[in-house]
Coordinates of C-alpha atoms and ligand atoms in Angstrom, one line a residue:
X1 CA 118.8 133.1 81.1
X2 CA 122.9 133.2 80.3
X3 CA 123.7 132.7 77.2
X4 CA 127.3 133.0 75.5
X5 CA 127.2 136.3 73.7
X6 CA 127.8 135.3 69.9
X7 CA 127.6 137.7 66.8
X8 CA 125.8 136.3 63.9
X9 CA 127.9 134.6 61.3
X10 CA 128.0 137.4 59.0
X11 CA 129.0 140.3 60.9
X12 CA 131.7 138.0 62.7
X13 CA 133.0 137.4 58.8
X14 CA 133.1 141.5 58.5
X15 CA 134.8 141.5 61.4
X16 CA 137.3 139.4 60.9
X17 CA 137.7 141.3 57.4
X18 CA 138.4 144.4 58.9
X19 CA 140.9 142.8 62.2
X20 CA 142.6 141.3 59.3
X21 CA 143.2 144.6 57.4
X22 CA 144.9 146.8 61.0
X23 CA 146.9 143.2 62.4
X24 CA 149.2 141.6 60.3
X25 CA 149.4 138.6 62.4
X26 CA 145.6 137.8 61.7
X27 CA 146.1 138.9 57.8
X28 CA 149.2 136.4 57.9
X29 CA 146.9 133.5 59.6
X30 CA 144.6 133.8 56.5
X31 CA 147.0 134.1 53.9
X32 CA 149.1 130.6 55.1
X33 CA 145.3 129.3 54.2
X34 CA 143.2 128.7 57.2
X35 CA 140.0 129.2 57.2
X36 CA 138.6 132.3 59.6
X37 CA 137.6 130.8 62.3
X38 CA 141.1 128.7 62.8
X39 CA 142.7 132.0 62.1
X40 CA 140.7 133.8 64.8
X41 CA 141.3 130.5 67.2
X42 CA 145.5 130.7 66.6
X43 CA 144.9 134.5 66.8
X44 CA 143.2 134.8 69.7
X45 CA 145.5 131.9 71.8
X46 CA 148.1 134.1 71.2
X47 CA 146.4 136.9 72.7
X48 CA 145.4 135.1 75.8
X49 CA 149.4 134.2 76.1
X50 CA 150.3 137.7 75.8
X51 CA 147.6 138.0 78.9
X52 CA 144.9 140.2 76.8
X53 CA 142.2 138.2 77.9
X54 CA 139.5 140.8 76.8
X55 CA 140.7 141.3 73.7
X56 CA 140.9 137.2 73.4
X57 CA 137.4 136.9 74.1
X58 CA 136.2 138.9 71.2
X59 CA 138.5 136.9 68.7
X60 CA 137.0 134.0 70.3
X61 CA 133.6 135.1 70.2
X62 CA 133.7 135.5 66.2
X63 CA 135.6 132.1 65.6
X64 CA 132.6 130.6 67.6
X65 CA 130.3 132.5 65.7
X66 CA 131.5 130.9 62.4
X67 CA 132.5 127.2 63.2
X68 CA 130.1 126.8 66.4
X69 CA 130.8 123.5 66.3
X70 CA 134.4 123.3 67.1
X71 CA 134.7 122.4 70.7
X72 CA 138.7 123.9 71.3
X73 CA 137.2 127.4 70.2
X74 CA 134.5 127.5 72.9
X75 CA 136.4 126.0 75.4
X76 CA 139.4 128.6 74.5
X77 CA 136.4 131.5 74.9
X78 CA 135.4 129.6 78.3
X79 CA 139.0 129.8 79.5
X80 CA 139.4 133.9 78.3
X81 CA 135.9 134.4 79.9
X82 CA 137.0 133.3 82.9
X83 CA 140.4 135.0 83.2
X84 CA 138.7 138.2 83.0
X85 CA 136.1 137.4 86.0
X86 CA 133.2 136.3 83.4
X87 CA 133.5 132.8 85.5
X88 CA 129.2 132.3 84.7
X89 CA 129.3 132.8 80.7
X90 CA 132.9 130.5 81.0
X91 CA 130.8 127.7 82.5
X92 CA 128.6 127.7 79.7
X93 CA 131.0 128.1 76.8
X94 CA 132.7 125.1 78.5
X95 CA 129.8 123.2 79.0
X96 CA 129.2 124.1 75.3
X97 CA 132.3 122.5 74.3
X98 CA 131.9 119.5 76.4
X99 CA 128.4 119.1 74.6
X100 CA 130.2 118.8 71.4
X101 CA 133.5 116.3 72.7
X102 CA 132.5 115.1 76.2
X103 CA 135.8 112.9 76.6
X104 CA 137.4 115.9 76.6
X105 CA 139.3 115.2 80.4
X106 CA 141.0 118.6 80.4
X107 CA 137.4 120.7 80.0
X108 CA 135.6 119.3 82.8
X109 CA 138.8 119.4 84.9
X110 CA 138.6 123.5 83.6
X111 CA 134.5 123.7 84.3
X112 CA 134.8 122.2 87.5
X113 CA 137.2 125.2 88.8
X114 CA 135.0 127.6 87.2
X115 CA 131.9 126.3 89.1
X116 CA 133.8 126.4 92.3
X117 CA 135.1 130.0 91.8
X118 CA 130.8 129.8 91.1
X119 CA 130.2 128.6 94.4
X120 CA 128.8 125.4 92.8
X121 CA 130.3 122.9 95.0
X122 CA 128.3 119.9 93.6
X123 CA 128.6 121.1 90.6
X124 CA 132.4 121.4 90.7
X125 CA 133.2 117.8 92.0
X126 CA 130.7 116.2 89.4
X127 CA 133.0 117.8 86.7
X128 CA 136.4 117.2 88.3
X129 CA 135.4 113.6 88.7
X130 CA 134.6 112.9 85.5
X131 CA 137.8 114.2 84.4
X132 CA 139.5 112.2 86.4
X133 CA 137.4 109.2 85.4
X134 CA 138.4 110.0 81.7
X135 CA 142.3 110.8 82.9
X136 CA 143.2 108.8 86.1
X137 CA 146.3 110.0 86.4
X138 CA 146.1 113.6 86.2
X139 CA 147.1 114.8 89.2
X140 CA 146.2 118.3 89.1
X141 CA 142.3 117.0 88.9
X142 CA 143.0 115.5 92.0
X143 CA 144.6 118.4 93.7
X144 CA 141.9 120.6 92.7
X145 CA 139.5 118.5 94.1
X146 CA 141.4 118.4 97.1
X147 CA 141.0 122.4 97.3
X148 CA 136.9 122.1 96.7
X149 CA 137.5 119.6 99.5
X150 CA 139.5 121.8 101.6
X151 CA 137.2 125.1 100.9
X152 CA 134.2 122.7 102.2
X153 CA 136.4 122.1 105.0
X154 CA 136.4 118.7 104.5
X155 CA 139.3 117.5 105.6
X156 CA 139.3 114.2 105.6
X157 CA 138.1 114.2 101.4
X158 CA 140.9 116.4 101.3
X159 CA 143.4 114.2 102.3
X160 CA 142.5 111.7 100.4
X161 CA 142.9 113.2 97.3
X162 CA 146.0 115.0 98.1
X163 CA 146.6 111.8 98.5
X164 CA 146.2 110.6 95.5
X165 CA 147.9 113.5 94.0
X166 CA 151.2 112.0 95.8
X167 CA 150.8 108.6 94.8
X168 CA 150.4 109.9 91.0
X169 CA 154.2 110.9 91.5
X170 CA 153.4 114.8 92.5
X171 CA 155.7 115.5 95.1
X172 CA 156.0 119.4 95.3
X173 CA 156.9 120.4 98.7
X174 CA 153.8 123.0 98.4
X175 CA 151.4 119.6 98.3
X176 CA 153.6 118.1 100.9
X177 CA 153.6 120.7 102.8
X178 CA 149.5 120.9 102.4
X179 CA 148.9 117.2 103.3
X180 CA 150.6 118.0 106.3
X181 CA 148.4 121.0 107.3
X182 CA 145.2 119.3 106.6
X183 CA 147.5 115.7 108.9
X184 CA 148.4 118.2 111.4
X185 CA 144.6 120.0 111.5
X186 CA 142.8 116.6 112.4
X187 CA 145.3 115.6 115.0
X188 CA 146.9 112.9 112.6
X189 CA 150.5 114.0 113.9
X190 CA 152.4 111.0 112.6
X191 CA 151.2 111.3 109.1
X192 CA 151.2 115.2 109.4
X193 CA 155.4 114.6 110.8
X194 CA 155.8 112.5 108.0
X195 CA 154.5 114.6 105.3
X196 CA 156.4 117.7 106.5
X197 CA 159.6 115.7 106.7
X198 CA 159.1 115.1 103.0
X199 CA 158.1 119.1 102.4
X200 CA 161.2 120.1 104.0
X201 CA 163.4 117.6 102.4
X202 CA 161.9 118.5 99.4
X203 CA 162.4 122.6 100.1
X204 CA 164.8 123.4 103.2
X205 CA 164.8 127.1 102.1
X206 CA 160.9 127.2 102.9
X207 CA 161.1 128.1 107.0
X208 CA 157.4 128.2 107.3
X209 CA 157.6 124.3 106.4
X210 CA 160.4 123.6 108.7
X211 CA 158.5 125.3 111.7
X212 CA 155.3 123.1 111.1
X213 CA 157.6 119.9 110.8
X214 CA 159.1 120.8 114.1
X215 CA 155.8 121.1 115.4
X216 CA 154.2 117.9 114.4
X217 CA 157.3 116.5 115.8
X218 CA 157.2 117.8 118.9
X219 CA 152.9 116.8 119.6
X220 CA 154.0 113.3 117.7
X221 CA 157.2 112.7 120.0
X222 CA 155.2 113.8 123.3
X223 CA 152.1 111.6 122.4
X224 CA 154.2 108.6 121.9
X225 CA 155.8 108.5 125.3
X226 CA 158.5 110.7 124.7
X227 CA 159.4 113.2 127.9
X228 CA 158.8 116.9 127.3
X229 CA 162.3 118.0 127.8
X230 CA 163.5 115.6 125.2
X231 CA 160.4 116.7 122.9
X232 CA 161.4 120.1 123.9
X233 CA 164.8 120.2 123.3
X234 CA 164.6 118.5 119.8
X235 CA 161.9 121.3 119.1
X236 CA 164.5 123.9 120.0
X237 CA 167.9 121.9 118.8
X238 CA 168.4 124.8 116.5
X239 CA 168.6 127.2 119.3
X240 CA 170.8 125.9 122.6
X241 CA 171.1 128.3 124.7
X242 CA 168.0 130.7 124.2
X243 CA 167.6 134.1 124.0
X244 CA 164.7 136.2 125.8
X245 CA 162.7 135.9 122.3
X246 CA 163.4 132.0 122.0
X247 CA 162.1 131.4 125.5
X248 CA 159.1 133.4 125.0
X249 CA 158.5 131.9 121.7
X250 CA 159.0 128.2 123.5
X251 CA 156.4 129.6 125.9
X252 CA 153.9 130.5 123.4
X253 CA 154.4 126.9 121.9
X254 CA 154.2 125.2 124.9
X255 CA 151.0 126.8 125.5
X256 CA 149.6 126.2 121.7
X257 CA 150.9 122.9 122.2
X258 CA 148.8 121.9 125.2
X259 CA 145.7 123.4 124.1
X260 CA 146.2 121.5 121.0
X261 CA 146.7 118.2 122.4
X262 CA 144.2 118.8 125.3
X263 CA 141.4 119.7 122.1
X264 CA 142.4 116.3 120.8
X265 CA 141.3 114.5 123.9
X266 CA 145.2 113.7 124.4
X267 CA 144.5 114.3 128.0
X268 CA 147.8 113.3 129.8
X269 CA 150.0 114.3 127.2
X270 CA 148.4 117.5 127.6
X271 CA 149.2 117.6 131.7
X272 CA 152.7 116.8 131.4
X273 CA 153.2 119.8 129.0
X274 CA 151.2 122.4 131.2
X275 CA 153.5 120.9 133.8
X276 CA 156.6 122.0 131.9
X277 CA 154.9 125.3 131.4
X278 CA 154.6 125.7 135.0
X279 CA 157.8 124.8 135.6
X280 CA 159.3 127.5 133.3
X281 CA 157.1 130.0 134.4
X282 CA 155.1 129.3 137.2
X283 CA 153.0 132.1 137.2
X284 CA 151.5 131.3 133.8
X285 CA 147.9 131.7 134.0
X286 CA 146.9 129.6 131.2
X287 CA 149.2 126.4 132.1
X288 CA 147.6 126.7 135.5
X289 CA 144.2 126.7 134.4
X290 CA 144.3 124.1 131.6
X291 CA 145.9 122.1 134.4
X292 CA 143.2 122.7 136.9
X293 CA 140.8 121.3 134.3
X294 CA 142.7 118.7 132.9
X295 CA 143.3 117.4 136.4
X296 CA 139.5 117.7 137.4
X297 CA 139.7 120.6 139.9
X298 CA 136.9 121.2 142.2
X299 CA 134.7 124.2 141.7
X300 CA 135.6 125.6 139.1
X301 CA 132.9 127.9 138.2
X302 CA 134.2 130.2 135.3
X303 CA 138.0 130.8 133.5
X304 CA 140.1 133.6 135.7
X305 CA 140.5 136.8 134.3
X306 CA 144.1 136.3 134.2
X307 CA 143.4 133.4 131.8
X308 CA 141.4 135.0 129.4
X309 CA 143.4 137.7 129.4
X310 CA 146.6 135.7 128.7
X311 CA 145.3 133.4 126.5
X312 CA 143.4 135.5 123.9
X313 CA 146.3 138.1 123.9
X314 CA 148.6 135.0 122.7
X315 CA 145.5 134.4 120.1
X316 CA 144.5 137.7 118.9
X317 CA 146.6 137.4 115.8
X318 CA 145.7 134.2 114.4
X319 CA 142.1 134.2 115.7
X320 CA 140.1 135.3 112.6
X321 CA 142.0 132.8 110.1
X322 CA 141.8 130.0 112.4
X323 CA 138.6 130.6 114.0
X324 CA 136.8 131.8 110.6
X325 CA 139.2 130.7 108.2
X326 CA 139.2 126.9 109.6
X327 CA 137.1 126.3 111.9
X328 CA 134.2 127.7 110.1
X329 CA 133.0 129.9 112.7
X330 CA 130.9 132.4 112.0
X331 CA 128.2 132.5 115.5
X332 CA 128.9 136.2 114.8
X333 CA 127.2 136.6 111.6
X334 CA 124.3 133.8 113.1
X335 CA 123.6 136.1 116.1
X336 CA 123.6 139.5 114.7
X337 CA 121.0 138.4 112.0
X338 CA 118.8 136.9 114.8
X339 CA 118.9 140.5 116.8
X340 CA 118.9 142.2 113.8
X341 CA 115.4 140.4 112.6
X342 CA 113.5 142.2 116.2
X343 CA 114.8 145.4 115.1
X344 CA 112.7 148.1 114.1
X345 CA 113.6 149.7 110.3
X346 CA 115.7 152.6 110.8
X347 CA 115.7 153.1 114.2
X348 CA 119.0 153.2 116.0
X349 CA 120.1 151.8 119.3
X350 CA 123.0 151.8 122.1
X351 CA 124.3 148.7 121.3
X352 CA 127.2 146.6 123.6
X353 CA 129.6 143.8 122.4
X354 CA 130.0 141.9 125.0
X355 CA 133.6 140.1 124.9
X356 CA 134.0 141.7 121.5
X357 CA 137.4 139.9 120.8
X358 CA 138.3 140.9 117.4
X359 CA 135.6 143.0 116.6
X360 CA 133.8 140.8 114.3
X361 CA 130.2 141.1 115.6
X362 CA 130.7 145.2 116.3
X363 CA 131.4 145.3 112.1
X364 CA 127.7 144.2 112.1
X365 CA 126.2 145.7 114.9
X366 CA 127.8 149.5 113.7
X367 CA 124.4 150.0 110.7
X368 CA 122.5 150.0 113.6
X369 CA 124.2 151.5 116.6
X370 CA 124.2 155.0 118.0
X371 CA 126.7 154.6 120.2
X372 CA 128.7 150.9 119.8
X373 CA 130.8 149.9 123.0
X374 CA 133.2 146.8 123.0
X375 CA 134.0 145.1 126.2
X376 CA 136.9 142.7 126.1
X377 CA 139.7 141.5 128.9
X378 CA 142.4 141.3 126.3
X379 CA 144.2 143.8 125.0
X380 CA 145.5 142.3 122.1
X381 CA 141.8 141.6 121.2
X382 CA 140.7 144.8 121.7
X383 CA 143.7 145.8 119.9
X384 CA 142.7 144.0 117.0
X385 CA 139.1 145.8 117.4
X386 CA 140.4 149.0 117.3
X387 CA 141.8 148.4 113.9
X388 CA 138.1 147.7 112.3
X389 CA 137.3 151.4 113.6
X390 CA 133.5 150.9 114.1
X391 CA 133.7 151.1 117.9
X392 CA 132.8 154.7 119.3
X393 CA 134.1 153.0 122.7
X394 CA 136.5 150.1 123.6
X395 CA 136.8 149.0 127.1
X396 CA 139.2 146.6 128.8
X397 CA 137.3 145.4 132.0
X398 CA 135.5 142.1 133.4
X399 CA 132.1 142.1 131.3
X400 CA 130.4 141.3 134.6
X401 CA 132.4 144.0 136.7
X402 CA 131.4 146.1 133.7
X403 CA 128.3 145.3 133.0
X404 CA 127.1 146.1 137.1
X405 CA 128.7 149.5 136.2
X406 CA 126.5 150.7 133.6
X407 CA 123.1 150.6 134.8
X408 CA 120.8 151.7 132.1
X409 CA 122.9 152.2 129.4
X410 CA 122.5 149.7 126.6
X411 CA 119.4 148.7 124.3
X412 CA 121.3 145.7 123.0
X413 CA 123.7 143.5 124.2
X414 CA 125.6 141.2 122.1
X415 CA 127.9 138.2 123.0
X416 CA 129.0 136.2 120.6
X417 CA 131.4 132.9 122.3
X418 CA 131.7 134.1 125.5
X419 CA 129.1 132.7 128.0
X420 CA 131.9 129.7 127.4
X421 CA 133.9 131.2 129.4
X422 CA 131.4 131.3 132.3
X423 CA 130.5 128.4 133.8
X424 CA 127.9 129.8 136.5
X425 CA 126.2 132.6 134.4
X426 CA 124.0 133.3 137.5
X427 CA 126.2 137.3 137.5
X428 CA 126.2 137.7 134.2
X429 CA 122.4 137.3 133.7
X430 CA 121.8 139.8 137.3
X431 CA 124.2 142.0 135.7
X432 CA 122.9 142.1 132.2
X433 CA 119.8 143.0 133.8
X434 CA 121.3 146.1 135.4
X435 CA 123.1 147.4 132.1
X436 CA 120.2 146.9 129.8
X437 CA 117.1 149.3 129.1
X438 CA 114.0 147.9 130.0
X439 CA 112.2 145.7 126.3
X440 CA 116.3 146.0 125.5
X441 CA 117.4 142.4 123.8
X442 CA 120.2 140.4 125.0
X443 CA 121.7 138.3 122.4
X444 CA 124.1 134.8 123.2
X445 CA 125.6 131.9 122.4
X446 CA 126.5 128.9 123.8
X447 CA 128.1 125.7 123.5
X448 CA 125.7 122.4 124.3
X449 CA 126.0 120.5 127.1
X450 CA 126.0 117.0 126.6
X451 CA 124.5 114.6 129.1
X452 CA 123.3 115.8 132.7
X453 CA 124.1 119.0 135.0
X454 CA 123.9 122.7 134.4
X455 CA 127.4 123.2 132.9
X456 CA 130.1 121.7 132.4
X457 CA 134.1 122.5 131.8
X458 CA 135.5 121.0 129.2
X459 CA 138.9 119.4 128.5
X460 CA 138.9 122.7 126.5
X461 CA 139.0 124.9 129.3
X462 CA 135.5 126.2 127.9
X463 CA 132.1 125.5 129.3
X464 CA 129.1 123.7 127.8
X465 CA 126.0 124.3 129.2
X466 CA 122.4 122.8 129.6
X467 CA 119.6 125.1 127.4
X468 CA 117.2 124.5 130.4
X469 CA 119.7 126.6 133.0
X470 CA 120.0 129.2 130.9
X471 CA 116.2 129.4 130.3
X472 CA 116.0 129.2 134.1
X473 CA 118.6 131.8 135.3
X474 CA 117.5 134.1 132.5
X475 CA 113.6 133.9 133.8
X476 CA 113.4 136.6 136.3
X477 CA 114.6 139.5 134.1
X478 CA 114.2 138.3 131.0
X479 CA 111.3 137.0 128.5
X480 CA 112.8 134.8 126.2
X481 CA 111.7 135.8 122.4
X482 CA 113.9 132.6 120.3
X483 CA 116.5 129.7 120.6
X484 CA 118.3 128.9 117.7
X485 CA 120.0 124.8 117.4
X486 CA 123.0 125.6 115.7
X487 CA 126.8 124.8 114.6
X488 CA 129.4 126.9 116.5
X489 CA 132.2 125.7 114.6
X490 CA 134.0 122.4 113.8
X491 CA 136.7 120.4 115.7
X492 CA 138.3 117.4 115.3
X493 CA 135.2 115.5 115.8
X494 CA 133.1 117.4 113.5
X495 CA 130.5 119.9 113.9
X496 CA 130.1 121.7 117.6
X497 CA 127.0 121.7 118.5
X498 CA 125.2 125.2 120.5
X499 CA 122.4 127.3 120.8
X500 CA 121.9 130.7 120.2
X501 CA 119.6 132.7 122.8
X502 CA 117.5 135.7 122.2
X503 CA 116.0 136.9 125.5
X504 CA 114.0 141.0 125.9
X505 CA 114.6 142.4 129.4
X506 CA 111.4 142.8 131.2
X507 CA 110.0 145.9 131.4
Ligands
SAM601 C1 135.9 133.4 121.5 S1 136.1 135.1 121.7 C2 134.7 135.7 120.9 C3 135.0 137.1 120.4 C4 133.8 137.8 119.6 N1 132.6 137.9 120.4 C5 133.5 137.0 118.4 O1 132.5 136.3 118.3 O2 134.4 136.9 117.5 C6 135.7 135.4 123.4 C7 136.2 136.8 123.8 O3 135.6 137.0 125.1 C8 136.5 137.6 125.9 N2 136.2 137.3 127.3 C9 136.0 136.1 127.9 N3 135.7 136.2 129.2 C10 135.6 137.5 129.4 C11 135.3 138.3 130.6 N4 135.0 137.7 131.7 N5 135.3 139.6 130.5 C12 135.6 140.3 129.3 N6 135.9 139.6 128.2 C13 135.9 138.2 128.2 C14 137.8 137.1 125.5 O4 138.9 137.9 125.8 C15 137.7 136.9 124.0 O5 138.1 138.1 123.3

């Protein structure tokens, strides 16, 4: 087990004997008449100011060695400790302290960040409570806890105590600013207008804070009734007339914009913006689609290439922090360990990505690849790929298209989040079939369907589909060797439900 590393009393009092004899700020320390230990506390405080934590720690380590019971030395040798990445042996020298003067509100407000930097989530909001049980007013106890919260991704425990945090008097624009993020990323635009109305007041000079507050103005003011040209043109008022750049970033907003209110279940504000996209630029793939969904289309039976392709190149460079970083998606790391547990040890395999978007599954699938291919419609996507350099091969092509014209060539197929883009995956499953070796292992995802039917579009423009049709479809060709109930990622309404699919070709 851990313990804090502590010299015995005597060598700590030689030690201190000969520190004293090189540094004349230690030998003054003793000479104004404290005793050792208090001189090796003042000592080593001021060499955790002057930021040498390591050397701190060893001052600390002989004052606690010869007043163990003074509770500001081990906390002092917790808060070094941790400074210099030693965040386990900090939680016990904190806990130490806190043994010895519980009330102590600033300790357990310092344990409980160590124990999140620990990973100790639990852990971490037992202590930060109880600070702010013993100091109710501290705000930074609350805006810590509103990071754990935040780092758990949960939001709404977030906003509560950045909430808090406000009504104790902290108004930084940077917590402003954060409650409205954490307003704006659960769809609560009014609050999340208001709070960035306060951030900007409270810094103009920040422009990222002024963007977002023209943002949640724009979804609050078309959600309340308000036309999109007038949403619009308050959106832009900084910018009358626009330049090429302007009108192509209004584009991209629009788009956002729509997907965003669409995700929400904001289904008619959602039309009348795709509307306005259309009406700008009527061949805009993406406006068309999302349109086509959100009025209730007939037949549609997977998203058009030209969607895709528009759509994830307008994505490519926020997808990992919003997808990973928010959302909590990680079907990636969920699907490659389900292929990767039917591998055999050491062998090697030709091994496709299928819709490899950003290339996060291909960094896991390279250990065992002999050849790694990506497949992706976007370019920016594949793009982004490139940049991870574990591809031997990126293609930009239709999967199915693709897939039909390869026959033989893989031993694994991977795709991770992208049967959602097919509603009908009768193709894909005939074509995967061509592509793949004989006992070769298809690995997929997809989104749940709720309620009756095969599949279904969603007000997402994805598809959700029924376990039992993918079972069925895959039957022919394929033996089916594991299903996995699982999280895809959250939304607004909490966790998204899916399944993961691991099927062998037939030999
Ligand atoms: C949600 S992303 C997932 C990317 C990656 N597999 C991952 O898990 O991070 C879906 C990807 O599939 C691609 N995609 C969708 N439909 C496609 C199709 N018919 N052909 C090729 N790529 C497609 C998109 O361009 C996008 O990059």
């Amino acid at each position: 087990m851990l313990m804090p590393q502590i010299p015995t009393a005597p060598v700590a009092a030689q030690t201190i004997t000969e520190w004293a004899a090189s540094y004349p700020t230690l030998a003054a320390l003793l000479e104004s008449g404290l005793a050792p230990a208090q001189a090796a506390l003042r000592w080593g405080l001021q060499l955790l100011k002057a930021s040498a934590a390591a050397d701190a720690i060893l001052v600390f380590r002989a004052a606690a060695a010869l007043d163990p019971n003074d509770a500001s030395i081990w906390t002092n040798l917790g808060v070094a400790l941790d400074r210099t990445g030693a965040s386990a042996e900090a939680a016990l020298c904190l806990l130490r302290a806190l043994t010895l003067a519980p009330q102590q509100a600033d300790t357990w407000l310092l344990l409980g960040v160590v124990r999140g930097k620990l990973g100790d989530n639990a852990g971490a909001e037992v202590a930060l409570r109880t600070s702010i049980d013993l100091k109710p007013d501290s705000a930074t106890a609350w805006q810590c806890l509103a990071l754990l919260k935040e780092r758990q991704r949960d939001y709404a425990g977030a906003i509560d105590c950045l909430g808090a945090c406000v009504a104790l008097g902290e108004r930084s624009a940077a917590i402003l600013a954060n409650l409205g993020k954490l307003y704006y990323q659960t769809g609560r635009l009014q609050e999340a207008h208001d709070a960035y109305e306060r951030a900007v007041r409270a810094d103009a000079s920040n422009p990222h804070f002024e963007r977002m507050f023209r943002k949640a103005r724009f979804l609050r003011d078309v959600l309340i009734g308000a036309t999109v040209d007038g949403a619009l043109a308050t959106y832009m008022d900084h910018l009358d007339p626009l330049g090429a750049v302007e009108a192509r970033e209004q584009m991209a907003w629009l788009e956002t914009a729509a997907g965003l209110l669409s995700g929400w279940g904001h289904l008619e504000p959602a039309i009348r913006v795709c509307r306005k996209q259309l009406e700008l630029v009527p061949s805009s793939a993406s406006a068309r689609y999302l349109l086509d969904v959100l009025e209730g289309a007939p037949g549609l039976s997977r998203a058009p290439d030209t969607y895709i392709a528009e759509s994830f190149d307008a994505f490519a460079e926020g997808f990992d922090a919003q997808l990973v970083g928010v959302l909590g998606y990680d079907v990636p790391q969920q699907l490659c360990s389900l292929l990767l547990s039917q591998l055999e040890a050491g062998r090697k395999y030709a091994v496709l990505d299928a819709g490899c978007g950003t290339g996060l599954c291909g960094l896991l699938l390279r250990p065992i690849a002999t050849a790694l291919v990506g497949v992706d419609l976007s370019k920016k996507m594949l793009e982004m790929s490139e940049r991870r350099a574990v591809y031997d091969e990126l293609v930009r092509e239709e999967l199915t298209e693709y897939l039909g014209s390869q026959p033989g060539r893989f031993e694994l197929i991977a795709a991770a989040d992208v049967l959602l883009y097919f509603g009908d995956l009768g193709p894909l499953f005939k074509k995967s079939a061509v592509a793949m070796r004989p006992n070769g292992l298809l690995a997929l995802s997809i989104e749940l369907l709720e309620g009756e039917g095969d599949f279904r579009v969603l007000s997402s423009g994805r598809f959700a589909h029924a376990p039992g049709y993918v079972l069925r479809l895959a039957e022919e060709q394929f033996e089916l060797v594991r299903t996995v109930d699982t999280t895809l990622r959250l939304d607004l309404h909490g966790r998204v439900p899916g399944t993961l699919f691991l099927f062998r070709r037939r030999a």
